[in-house]
Short mmCIF file of C-alpha atoms in Angstrom, two decimals:
data_model
loop_
_atom_site.label_atom_id
_atom_site.label_comp_id
_atom_site.label_asym_id
_atom_site.label_seq_id
_atom_site.Cartn_x
_atom_site.Cartn_y
_atom_site.Cartn_z
CA MET A 22 133.81 3.39 -161.46
CA ASN A 23 131.58 4.81 -158.37
CA TYR A 24 128.73 6.41 -160.35
CA ARG A 25 127.03 7.78 -157.34
CA VAL A 26 130.12 9.88 -155.96
CA VAL A 27 130.47 11.15 -159.60
CA PHE A 28 127.06 12.56 -160.15
CA TYR A 29 127.10 13.68 -156.61
CA ILE A 30 129.93 16.02 -157.05
CA LEU A 31 128.70 16.91 -160.71
CA GLY A 32 125.44 18.03 -158.76
CA TRP A 33 127.40 20.39 -156.44
CA ILE A 34 129.40 21.70 -159.37
CA LEU A 35 125.92 22.80 -161.02
CA ARG A 36 125.06 24.17 -157.74
CA LEU A 37 128.10 26.37 -157.84
CA GLN A 38 127.55 27.24 -161.51
CA ALA A 39 123.87 28.38 -160.74
CA ALA A 40 125.12 30.71 -157.87
CA LEU A 41 127.84 32.20 -160.35
CA LEU A 42 125.34 32.74 -163.03
CA LEU A 43 123.44 35.20 -160.75
CA LEU A 44 126.12 37.69 -160.88
CA PRO A 45 125.81 38.44 -164.64
CA ALA A 46 122.03 38.39 -164.08
CA VAL A 47 122.61 41.33 -161.49
CA VAL A 48 124.85 43.04 -163.93
CA GLY A 49 122.13 42.83 -166.61
CA LEU A 50 119.91 44.30 -164.01
CA ILE A 51 122.29 47.35 -163.14
CA TYR A 52 122.41 48.15 -166.72
CA GLN A 53 118.73 47.54 -167.50
CA GLU A 54 119.26 44.74 -169.91
CA MET A 55 116.90 42.00 -170.70
CA SER A 56 119.98 39.72 -171.32
CA GLY A 57 120.16 39.45 -167.47
CA LEU A 58 117.05 37.12 -167.47
CA SER A 59 118.89 34.53 -169.58
CA TYR A 60 121.38 34.05 -166.87
CA LEU A 61 118.60 33.78 -164.12
CA ILE A 62 116.80 31.28 -166.22
CA THR A 63 120.05 29.18 -166.84
CA ALA A 64 120.83 29.36 -163.14
CA VAL A 65 117.35 27.82 -162.24
CA ILE A 66 118.06 25.12 -164.95
CA ALA A 67 121.34 24.40 -163.35
CA LEU A 68 120.03 24.33 -159.72
CA ILE A 69 117.26 21.81 -160.77
CA LEU A 70 119.61 19.60 -162.36
CA SER A 71 122.05 19.95 -159.21
CA PHE A 72 119.08 18.75 -156.93
CA LEU A 73 118.39 15.75 -159.28
CA MET A 74 122.06 14.82 -159.20
CA ALA A 75 123.02 15.51 -155.78
CA ALA A 76 119.84 14.92 -153.75
CA LYS A 77 121.32 11.96 -151.73
CA LYS A 78 124.77 11.65 -150.66
CA PRO A 79 126.55 8.44 -151.77
CA GLU A 80 127.26 5.68 -149.21
CA ASN A 81 130.72 4.91 -150.49
CA ARG A 82 132.65 8.43 -150.64
CA GLN A 83 135.91 7.16 -151.57
CA ILE A 84 137.42 8.93 -154.68
CA TYR A 85 140.06 7.05 -156.40
CA ALA A 86 142.15 8.37 -159.29
CA ARG A 87 139.56 6.68 -161.66
CA GLU A 88 136.65 8.89 -160.27
CA GLY A 89 139.00 11.99 -159.72
CA TYR A 90 139.82 12.15 -163.38
CA ALA A 91 136.49 11.46 -164.57
CA ILE A 92 134.79 13.87 -162.32
CA VAL A 93 137.30 16.58 -163.19
CA GLY A 94 136.82 15.94 -167.10
CA LEU A 95 133.13 15.86 -166.76
CA ALA A 96 132.63 18.91 -164.60
CA TRP A 97 134.48 21.29 -167.08
CA LEU A 98 132.62 19.92 -169.98
CA VAL A 99 129.38 20.42 -168.05
CA MET A 100 130.17 23.79 -167.14
CA SER A 101 130.97 24.74 -170.58
CA LEU A 102 127.69 23.13 -171.93
CA VAL A 103 125.46 25.09 -169.43
CA GLY A 104 127.59 28.15 -169.56
CA ALA A 105 127.08 28.51 -173.16
CA ILE A 106 123.01 28.44 -172.80
CA PRO A 107 122.72 32.22 -171.69
CA PHE A 108 124.83 33.47 -174.85
CA VAL A 109 122.37 31.69 -177.14
CA MET A 110 119.08 32.76 -175.07
CA SER A 111 120.19 36.44 -175.00
CA GLY A 112 121.23 36.66 -178.68
CA ASP A 113 124.66 37.78 -177.83
CA ILE A 114 125.86 34.60 -179.61
CA PRO A 115 122.85 32.95 -181.46
CA ASN A 116 124.89 29.80 -182.56
CA TYR A 117 125.26 27.11 -179.82
CA ILE A 118 128.61 25.71 -181.33
CA ASP A 119 129.93 29.34 -181.35
CA ALA A 120 128.62 29.93 -177.87
CA LEU A 121 130.09 26.72 -176.58
CA PHE A 122 133.44 27.70 -178.05
CA GLU A 123 133.40 31.00 -176.56
CA THR A 124 132.44 29.51 -173.08
CA ALA A 125 134.92 26.79 -173.29
CA SER A 126 137.44 29.37 -174.23
CA GLY A 127 136.48 31.23 -171.17
CA PHE A 128 136.48 28.52 -168.50
CA THR A 129 139.79 27.21 -169.84
CA THR A 130 141.22 30.57 -169.96
CA THR A 131 142.27 30.27 -173.48
CA GLY A 132 140.78 33.72 -174.69
CA SER A 133 140.22 32.36 -178.33
CA SER A 134 137.27 34.13 -179.55
CA ILE A 135 134.68 33.81 -182.50
CA LEU A 136 133.64 37.27 -182.04
CA THR A 137 134.07 39.94 -184.66
CA GLU A 138 132.84 42.68 -182.72
CA VAL A 139 133.17 42.28 -179.06
CA GLU A 140 131.79 45.68 -178.06
CA HIS A 141 128.22 44.66 -179.60
CA LEU A 142 127.82 42.33 -176.47
CA THR A 143 125.50 43.18 -173.65
CA HIS A 144 127.19 44.22 -170.33
CA ALA A 145 125.77 40.94 -168.86
CA GLY A 146 127.71 38.86 -171.64
CA LEU A 147 130.82 40.68 -171.37
CA PHE A 148 130.85 40.10 -167.61
CA TRP A 149 130.00 36.49 -168.03
CA ARG A 150 132.40 36.01 -170.70
CA SER A 151 135.32 37.52 -168.71
CA PHE A 152 134.44 35.91 -165.22
CA THR A 153 134.54 32.57 -166.60
CA HIS A 154 138.27 33.27 -166.79
CA TRP A 155 138.51 34.13 -163.12
CA VAL A 156 136.46 30.88 -162.05
CA GLY A 157 138.59 28.49 -164.52
CA GLY A 158 141.95 30.24 -163.53
CA MET A 159 142.60 28.59 -160.15
CA GLY A 160 140.33 25.65 -160.97
CA VAL A 161 136.67 24.70 -160.48
CA MET A 162 137.35 21.96 -158.14
CA VAL A 163 140.02 23.88 -156.31
CA PHE A 164 137.20 26.34 -155.68
CA MET A 165 134.64 23.79 -154.61
CA LEU A 166 137.23 22.21 -152.20
CA ALA A 167 138.06 25.68 -150.65
CA LEU A 168 134.21 26.33 -150.13
CA VAL A 169 132.42 22.93 -149.57
CA PRO A 170 133.70 19.92 -147.21
CA MET A 171 132.04 17.48 -149.96
CA LEU A 172 133.48 14.40 -149.07
CA GLY A 173 135.94 14.58 -146.25
CA GLY A 174 139.66 13.79 -146.68
CA THR A 175 139.17 11.65 -150.04
CA THR A 176 139.63 14.56 -152.34
CA LEU A 177 143.24 14.88 -153.07
CA ASN A 178 142.54 12.93 -156.55
CA LEU A 179 140.30 15.69 -157.54
CA MET A 180 143.02 18.37 -156.97
CA LYS A 181 145.62 16.25 -158.66
CA ALA A 182 143.35 15.85 -161.68
CA GLU A 183 143.02 19.62 -161.96
CA SER A 184 146.00 21.35 -160.93
CA PRO A 185 148.64 22.08 -163.55
CA GLY A 186 152.09 20.73 -163.58
CA PRO A 187 153.92 17.55 -163.34
CA VAL A 188 153.88 17.25 -159.53
CA VAL A 189 150.74 18.22 -157.36
CA GLY A 190 151.27 18.53 -153.55
CA LYS A 191 149.35 20.06 -150.52
CA LEU A 192 150.40 23.31 -149.11
CA VAL A 193 149.37 22.15 -145.60
CA PRO A 194 148.24 18.69 -144.49
CA ARG A 195 144.45 19.31 -145.09
CA ILE A 196 143.44 19.56 -148.89
CA ARG A 197 140.39 22.05 -147.91
CA GLU A 198 143.08 24.08 -146.07
CA SER A 199 145.41 24.16 -149.09
CA ALA A 200 142.67 25.01 -151.49
CA ALA A 201 141.38 27.98 -149.27
CA ILE A 202 145.10 29.31 -149.18
CA LEU A 203 145.22 29.26 -152.75
CA TYR A 204 142.18 31.15 -153.21
CA LYS A 205 143.03 33.75 -150.61
CA ILE A 206 146.02 34.55 -152.46
CA TYR A 207 144.05 34.64 -155.69
CA LEU A 208 141.43 36.82 -154.35
CA PHE A 209 144.09 39.36 -152.86
CA ILE A 210 145.80 39.58 -156.28
CA THR A 211 142.33 40.11 -157.85
CA ILE A 212 141.52 42.85 -155.46
CA VAL A 213 144.69 44.71 -155.77
CA GLU A 214 144.88 44.66 -159.74
CA ALA A 215 141.10 45.87 -159.92
CA LEU A 216 141.92 48.85 -157.54
CA LEU A 217 145.00 49.81 -159.21
CA LEU A 218 143.17 49.69 -162.62
CA ARG A 219 140.37 51.73 -161.24
CA ILE A 220 142.75 54.47 -159.80
CA PHE A 221 144.62 54.72 -163.10
CA GLY A 222 141.65 55.46 -165.21
CA MET A 223 139.35 52.40 -165.97
CA ASP A 224 135.66 52.43 -164.95
CA TRP A 225 134.82 49.95 -162.50
CA PHE A 226 133.23 47.37 -165.19
CA GLN A 227 136.49 47.62 -167.21
CA ALA A 228 138.49 47.19 -164.21
CA LEU A 229 136.80 44.12 -163.11
CA THR A 230 136.39 42.26 -166.35
CA THR A 231 140.07 43.07 -167.25
CA THR A 232 141.23 41.93 -164.03
CA PHE A 233 139.42 38.59 -164.42
CA GLY A 234 141.18 38.12 -167.59
CA THR A 235 144.40 38.97 -166.19
CA VAL A 236 144.65 36.98 -162.83
CA GLY A 237 142.86 34.08 -164.73
CA THR A 238 145.29 34.39 -167.52
CA GLY A 239 142.43 34.30 -169.93
CA GLY A 240 142.80 37.42 -172.01
CA PHE A 241 139.08 38.21 -172.91
CA ALA A 242 138.90 42.09 -173.28
CA VAL A 243 135.85 44.28 -173.47
CA THR A 244 137.07 46.43 -176.58
CA ASN A 245 137.96 45.17 -179.95
CA ASP A 246 141.47 46.30 -179.91
CA SER A 247 142.27 44.30 -176.52
CA LEU A 248 144.40 46.81 -174.65
CA ALA A 249 145.76 49.18 -177.18
CA SER A 250 143.39 52.02 -176.54
CA PHE A 251 144.36 52.14 -172.84
CA SER A 252 147.11 54.31 -171.19
CA PRO A 253 150.61 53.03 -171.09
CA SER A 254 150.22 53.13 -167.23
CA ILE A 255 147.43 50.58 -167.37
CA GLN A 256 149.21 48.35 -169.91
CA ILE A 257 152.37 48.48 -167.32
CA ILE A 258 150.22 47.36 -164.53
CA ILE A 259 148.48 44.51 -166.62
CA THR A 260 151.96 43.47 -167.67
CA ILE A 261 153.27 43.10 -164.02
CA PHE A 262 150.14 41.22 -162.88
CA MET A 263 150.28 38.81 -165.72
CA LEU A 264 153.58 37.82 -164.99
CA LEU A 265 152.59 37.44 -161.10
CA CYS A 266 149.90 35.02 -162.04
CA GLY A 267 152.19 32.94 -164.05
CA VAL A 268 154.32 32.17 -160.93
CA ASN A 269 153.72 29.06 -159.02
CA PHE A 270 151.44 29.89 -156.10
CA THR A 271 153.63 27.71 -153.71
CA PHE A 272 156.10 30.84 -154.09
CA TYR A 273 153.45 33.12 -152.52
CA PHE A 274 152.62 30.50 -149.95
CA LEU A 275 156.33 30.54 -148.90
CA LEU A 276 156.49 34.39 -148.96
CA LEU A 277 153.45 34.34 -146.47
CA GLN A 278 155.28 31.85 -144.36
CA ARG A 279 158.24 34.39 -144.21
CA LYS A 280 160.39 31.62 -145.84
CA LEU A 281 162.01 33.94 -148.17
CA LYS A 282 165.01 31.83 -148.99
CA ALA A 283 162.93 28.79 -149.79
CA ALA A 284 160.86 31.08 -151.96
CA LEU A 285 163.98 32.33 -153.96
CA LYS A 286 165.26 28.65 -154.30
CA LEU A 287 162.61 27.63 -156.50
CA GLU A 288 164.33 26.71 -159.72
CA GLU A 289 161.29 27.18 -161.92
CA VAL A 290 160.42 30.37 -160.90
CA ARG A 291 164.10 31.73 -161.50
CA VAL A 292 163.93 30.14 -165.10
CA TYR A 293 160.62 31.52 -165.70
CA PHE A 294 161.66 34.99 -165.28
CA LEU A 295 164.96 34.52 -166.93
CA ILE A 296 163.01 33.33 -169.92
CA VAL A 297 160.91 36.55 -169.65
CA ILE A 298 163.65 38.95 -169.58
CA ALA A 299 165.78 37.36 -172.33
CA ALA A 300 162.68 37.21 -174.67
CA SER A 301 161.63 40.86 -173.91
CA ALA A 302 165.09 42.14 -174.63
CA LEU A 303 165.32 40.19 -177.97
CA ILE A 304 162.04 41.34 -179.10
CA ALA A 305 162.67 44.87 -178.11
CA TRP A 306 165.77 44.83 -180.01
CA ASN A 307 164.19 43.33 -183.08
CA THR A 308 161.29 45.94 -183.00
CA HIS A 309 162.80 49.05 -182.06
CA HIS A 310 162.35 50.50 -185.58
CA LEU A 311 158.71 50.17 -185.27
CA TYR A 312 157.90 52.45 -182.41
CA ALA A 313 158.87 56.08 -181.61
CA THR A 314 160.58 55.76 -178.31
CA THR A 315 162.47 53.03 -176.60
CA GLY A 316 160.17 53.05 -173.57
CA GLU A 317 157.23 52.20 -176.00
CA THR A 318 159.25 49.47 -177.58
CA VAL A 319 160.02 47.82 -174.13
CA ARG A 320 156.61 48.34 -173.20
CA HIS A 321 154.89 46.69 -175.98
CA SER A 322 157.66 43.72 -176.01
CA ALA A 323 157.23 43.03 -172.18
CA LEU A 324 153.48 43.07 -172.37
CA GLN A 325 153.36 40.55 -175.49
CA VAL A 326 156.08 38.36 -173.76
CA ALA A 327 154.26 38.43 -170.68
CA SER A 328 150.65 37.77 -172.24
CA ILE A 329 152.09 34.92 -174.18
CA ILE A 330 154.29 33.02 -171.96
CA THR A 331 151.55 33.19 -169.01
CA THR A 332 149.03 32.31 -171.95
CA THR A 333 146.71 35.32 -171.10
CA GLY A 334 146.58 36.48 -174.72
CA PHE A 335 146.14 40.17 -174.38
CA ALA A 336 147.54 42.34 -176.89
CA SER A 337 148.53 46.11 -176.75
CA THR A 338 149.78 46.28 -180.69
CA ASP A 339 149.46 44.06 -183.67
CA PHE A 340 152.45 41.67 -183.13
CA ASP A 341 151.36 39.72 -186.30
CA MET A 342 153.20 42.61 -188.02
CA TRP A 343 156.41 42.15 -186.48
CA PRO A 344 159.58 40.79 -187.73
CA MET A 345 159.80 37.00 -188.24
CA LEU A 346 162.14 36.54 -185.38
CA SER A 347 159.98 38.10 -182.78
CA LYS A 348 156.91 36.03 -183.97
CA THR A 349 159.01 32.80 -183.78
CA ILE A 350 160.12 33.74 -180.02
CA LEU A 351 156.32 34.30 -179.29
CA VAL A 352 155.31 31.09 -180.85
CA THR A 353 157.99 29.29 -178.82
CA LEU A 354 156.60 30.99 -175.76
CA MET A 355 153.30 29.56 -176.54
CA PHE A 356 154.69 26.11 -175.95
CA ILE A 357 156.81 26.92 -172.79
CA GLY A 358 153.92 28.25 -171.00
CA ALA A 359 154.08 29.63 -167.27
CA CYS A 360 155.19 27.92 -164.07
CA ALA A 361 153.31 24.68 -162.75
CA GLY A 362 150.85 25.38 -159.98
CA SER A 363 149.99 28.86 -161.74
CA THR A 364 146.84 30.01 -163.34
CA GLY A 365 148.85 29.86 -166.72
CA GLY A 366 148.77 27.09 -169.49
CA GLY A 367 151.30 25.49 -171.90
CA ILE A 368 153.59 22.69 -171.20
CA LYS A 369 155.00 24.48 -168.22
CA VAL A 370 158.41 25.86 -167.33
CA SER A 371 158.95 22.88 -164.91
CA ARG A 372 158.50 20.26 -167.58
CA ILE A 373 160.83 21.91 -169.96
CA MET A 374 163.32 21.73 -167.31
CA LEU A 375 162.69 18.13 -166.87
CA MET A 376 163.25 17.57 -170.77
CA VAL A 377 166.42 19.77 -170.89
CA LYS A 378 167.85 17.81 -167.67
CA GLY A 379 166.74 14.51 -169.10
CA ILE A 380 168.53 14.93 -172.46
CA ARG A 381 171.59 16.20 -170.53
CA LYS A 382 171.65 13.13 -168.45
CA GLU A 383 171.26 10.71 -171.50
CA VAL A 384 174.05 12.58 -173.43
CA GLY A 385 176.34 12.24 -170.37
CA MET A 386 175.40 8.43 -170.01
CA ILE A 387 176.64 7.74 -173.48
CA THR A 388 180.17 8.58 -172.39
CA HIS A 389 179.89 7.49 -168.89
CA PRO A 390 177.56 4.57 -168.94
CA ARG A 391 178.21 3.43 -165.43
CA ALA A 392 177.55 6.75 -163.78
CA VAL A 393 174.75 7.11 -161.53
CA ARG A 394 173.01 10.26 -162.64
CA LYS A 395 169.82 11.84 -161.22
CA ILE A 396 167.62 14.69 -162.22
CA ARG A 397 167.41 17.21 -159.67
CA ILE A 398 164.96 20.37 -159.38
CA ASP A 399 165.35 22.59 -156.18
CA GLY A 400 168.13 20.42 -155.31
CA ALA A 401 165.96 17.41 -154.61
CA PRO A 402 166.05 14.19 -156.92
CA VAL A 403 162.92 14.02 -159.30
CA ALA A 404 161.13 10.63 -158.91
CA VAL A 405 161.20 8.23 -161.86
CA GLU A 406 157.53 8.46 -162.06
CA THR A 407 157.45 12.16 -162.65
CA VAL A 408 159.98 11.88 -165.36
CA ARG A 409 158.10 8.97 -167.06
CA SER A 410 154.67 10.86 -166.83
CA THR A 411 156.52 13.93 -168.38
CA ASN A 412 157.50 12.11 -171.24
CA VAL A 413 154.15 10.20 -171.78
CA PHE A 414 152.49 13.82 -171.45
CA ILE A 415 154.79 15.16 -174.29
CA ALA A 416 154.17 12.20 -176.65
CA ILE A 417 150.37 12.48 -176.19
CA TYR A 418 150.45 16.36 -176.54
CA CYS A 419 152.12 15.80 -179.81
CA VAL A 420 149.97 13.19 -181.10
CA ILE A 421 146.96 15.37 -180.23
CA PHE A 422 148.63 18.41 -181.64
CA PHE A 423 149.22 16.96 -185.10
CA ALA A 424 145.81 15.01 -185.45
CA SER A 425 143.91 18.43 -184.45
CA MET A 426 146.20 20.15 -187.21
CA LEU A 427 145.30 17.34 -189.69
CA ILE A 428 141.55 17.45 -189.05
CA ILE A 429 141.16 21.41 -189.11
CA SER A 430 143.20 21.42 -192.43
CA ILE A 431 139.97 20.44 -194.25
CA ASP A 432 138.91 24.29 -193.91
CA GLU A 433 141.70 24.80 -196.50
CA PHE A 434 143.29 27.76 -194.24
CA ASP A 435 147.05 28.40 -194.56
CA PHE A 436 149.70 26.51 -192.65
CA THR A 437 150.62 29.03 -190.24
CA THR A 438 146.76 29.77 -189.33
CA ASN A 439 146.27 26.17 -188.75
CA PHE A 440 149.65 25.52 -186.80
CA THR A 441 148.94 28.54 -184.30
CA ALA A 442 145.28 27.75 -184.11
CA VAL A 443 145.98 24.41 -182.52
CA ALA A 444 148.97 26.07 -180.46
CA ALA A 445 146.83 28.75 -179.32
CA THR A 446 144.00 26.50 -177.99
CA ILE A 447 145.94 23.36 -176.57
CA ASN A 448 148.07 25.77 -174.79
CA ASN A 449 145.31 28.08 -173.78
CA ILE A 450 146.81 31.17 -175.34
CA GLY A 451 143.97 32.87 -177.19
CA PRO A 452 145.29 34.75 -180.57
CA GLY A 453 147.85 32.92 -183.09
CA LEU A 454 149.08 34.46 -186.32
CA ASN A 455 147.69 35.31 -189.70
CA MET A 456 143.76 34.76 -189.75
CA ILE A 457 143.79 34.27 -186.01
CA GLY A 458 146.27 37.06 -184.98
CA PRO A 459 145.27 39.92 -182.33
CA THR A 460 143.12 41.61 -184.91
CA GLY A 461 141.54 38.26 -186.11
CA ASN A 462 139.25 35.74 -184.60
CA PHE A 463 138.00 31.72 -185.14
CA ALA A 464 134.74 32.61 -186.62
CA ALA A 465 135.69 31.50 -190.12
CA PHE A 466 136.43 27.80 -188.84
CA SER A 467 133.89 25.22 -189.73
CA PRO A 468 131.63 23.77 -186.72
CA LEU A 469 133.89 20.50 -186.92
CA SER A 470 137.03 22.43 -186.32
CA LYS A 471 135.53 24.40 -183.43
CA ILE A 472 134.66 21.25 -181.88
CA VAL A 473 138.28 19.89 -182.37
CA LEU A 474 139.60 23.21 -181.00
CA ILE A 475 137.23 23.04 -178.00
CA PHE A 476 138.64 19.82 -177.42
CA ASP A 477 142.09 21.00 -177.61
CA MET A 478 141.29 23.80 -175.25
CA LEU A 479 139.88 21.29 -172.48
CA ALA A 480 142.76 19.11 -173.07
CA GLY A 481 145.32 21.95 -172.64
CA ARG A 482 143.69 23.25 -169.46
CA LEU A 483 143.22 19.84 -167.65
CA GLU A 484 146.68 18.57 -169.01
CA ILE A 485 145.19 15.91 -171.31
CA PHE A 486 144.99 12.87 -168.92
CA PRO A 487 141.59 13.71 -167.39
CA ILE A 488 140.02 14.24 -170.79
CA LEU A 489 141.56 11.06 -172.16
CA LEU A 490 140.36 9.01 -169.10
CA MET A 491 136.90 10.41 -169.35
CA LEU A 492 136.76 9.12 -172.95
CA SER A 493 138.01 5.75 -172.10
CA LEU A 494 135.30 3.17 -171.82
CA LYS A 495 137.49 0.80 -169.84
CA ASN A 496 137.59 3.59 -167.15
CA TRP A 497 133.69 3.50 -166.93
CA LYS A 498 133.35 -0.12 -165.59
CA ARG A 499 131.79 -0.54 -162.61
CA TYR A 500 133.85 -1.92 -159.37
CA ASN A 501 133.30 -5.74 -158.72
#
């Protein structure tokens, strides 16, 4: 392990976080809240730590997979640990474990909350809480790579360790240019949604914080009822942008390159929208008796499907009161998740496709054992290494899922609450069912359970491997 390069990049991460903390400090100043001072003090602390860690550029600047995974895992942990401090200092969330839960939920774009009264938070606290979604949506390291030429051309392993999906590639030959392209698309979507929400009735604070939660697919809202109190027009806009942010950003890059045919050939994107349409139609049919008009039924069903499959977690209605079929569909969507290369969480549509095609291949091999069959996506054969890593991912995912359920069951909550609590955190969804439904929260869980669920959030957002390698003692051995 090259310790110097690890600490050097972590120092840059803290420098970035110090800059980001100035934004809620400014919000506190605008609304004349003393809580803004907490963010300023935390920014100074982060800046001091950053200079201590990144004072000297390492001689050996090579980042191998070992360093890449360790840096990414530690970066997200450190940002969560530091980002929780102003919540405690300001009194918005006095308990540090609760503040860490909320902050980790923000950065990982999970949206699960321990708050019983969201509207009691200061404007600075509400802004920081939602802004962490935007920062974590595209990825901390992708943000750094887009802004800072830290270590030349050795940073592909950082992008691979953080980016969601079974395969990570470059949009253009240079990593920094790829990261910059992704953030330009991300920023454009952010600006367009914020403007539309402002035009259709939200004030600027609501428009910005809601947009952060939408494009980051996080789901923190600034009102206790999430989106229920906003107009149908606003709910429709948010639904559209949630779906757009669940799409693989390669699709948008191809559109920018005027390669419409190549964009439309992306099989994962087609399957993603097919799932959305089918799930929305089934839920609308199943819940039509609960709402006054067909339009209202379709709007709520589409919004909740978009919210869950993109792992955003917004709610326009209490879906915990829906019929069992509709709730079962939503829980299924929790596991499927959005597209690889999007801001959404979950297992990812591409992995589900690989699993289904792998099953079809194995079944076919039973009757035709000598046949040569290859799994293909977008018309191209999938590498054996990709299929293997997908199978390993699913296996580890199941182990973590049921181990987490076992531990949090100590709190003696019902099975549905425990099951959906783990599903909501490891898939970065936000709400679950029963106690943690759209009108509930995670406040009742014990500190131990909250720590387990924080681990699940980080493991889910980083797709397990960086967190496991970060915890591996063997991974931290020095190079000979």
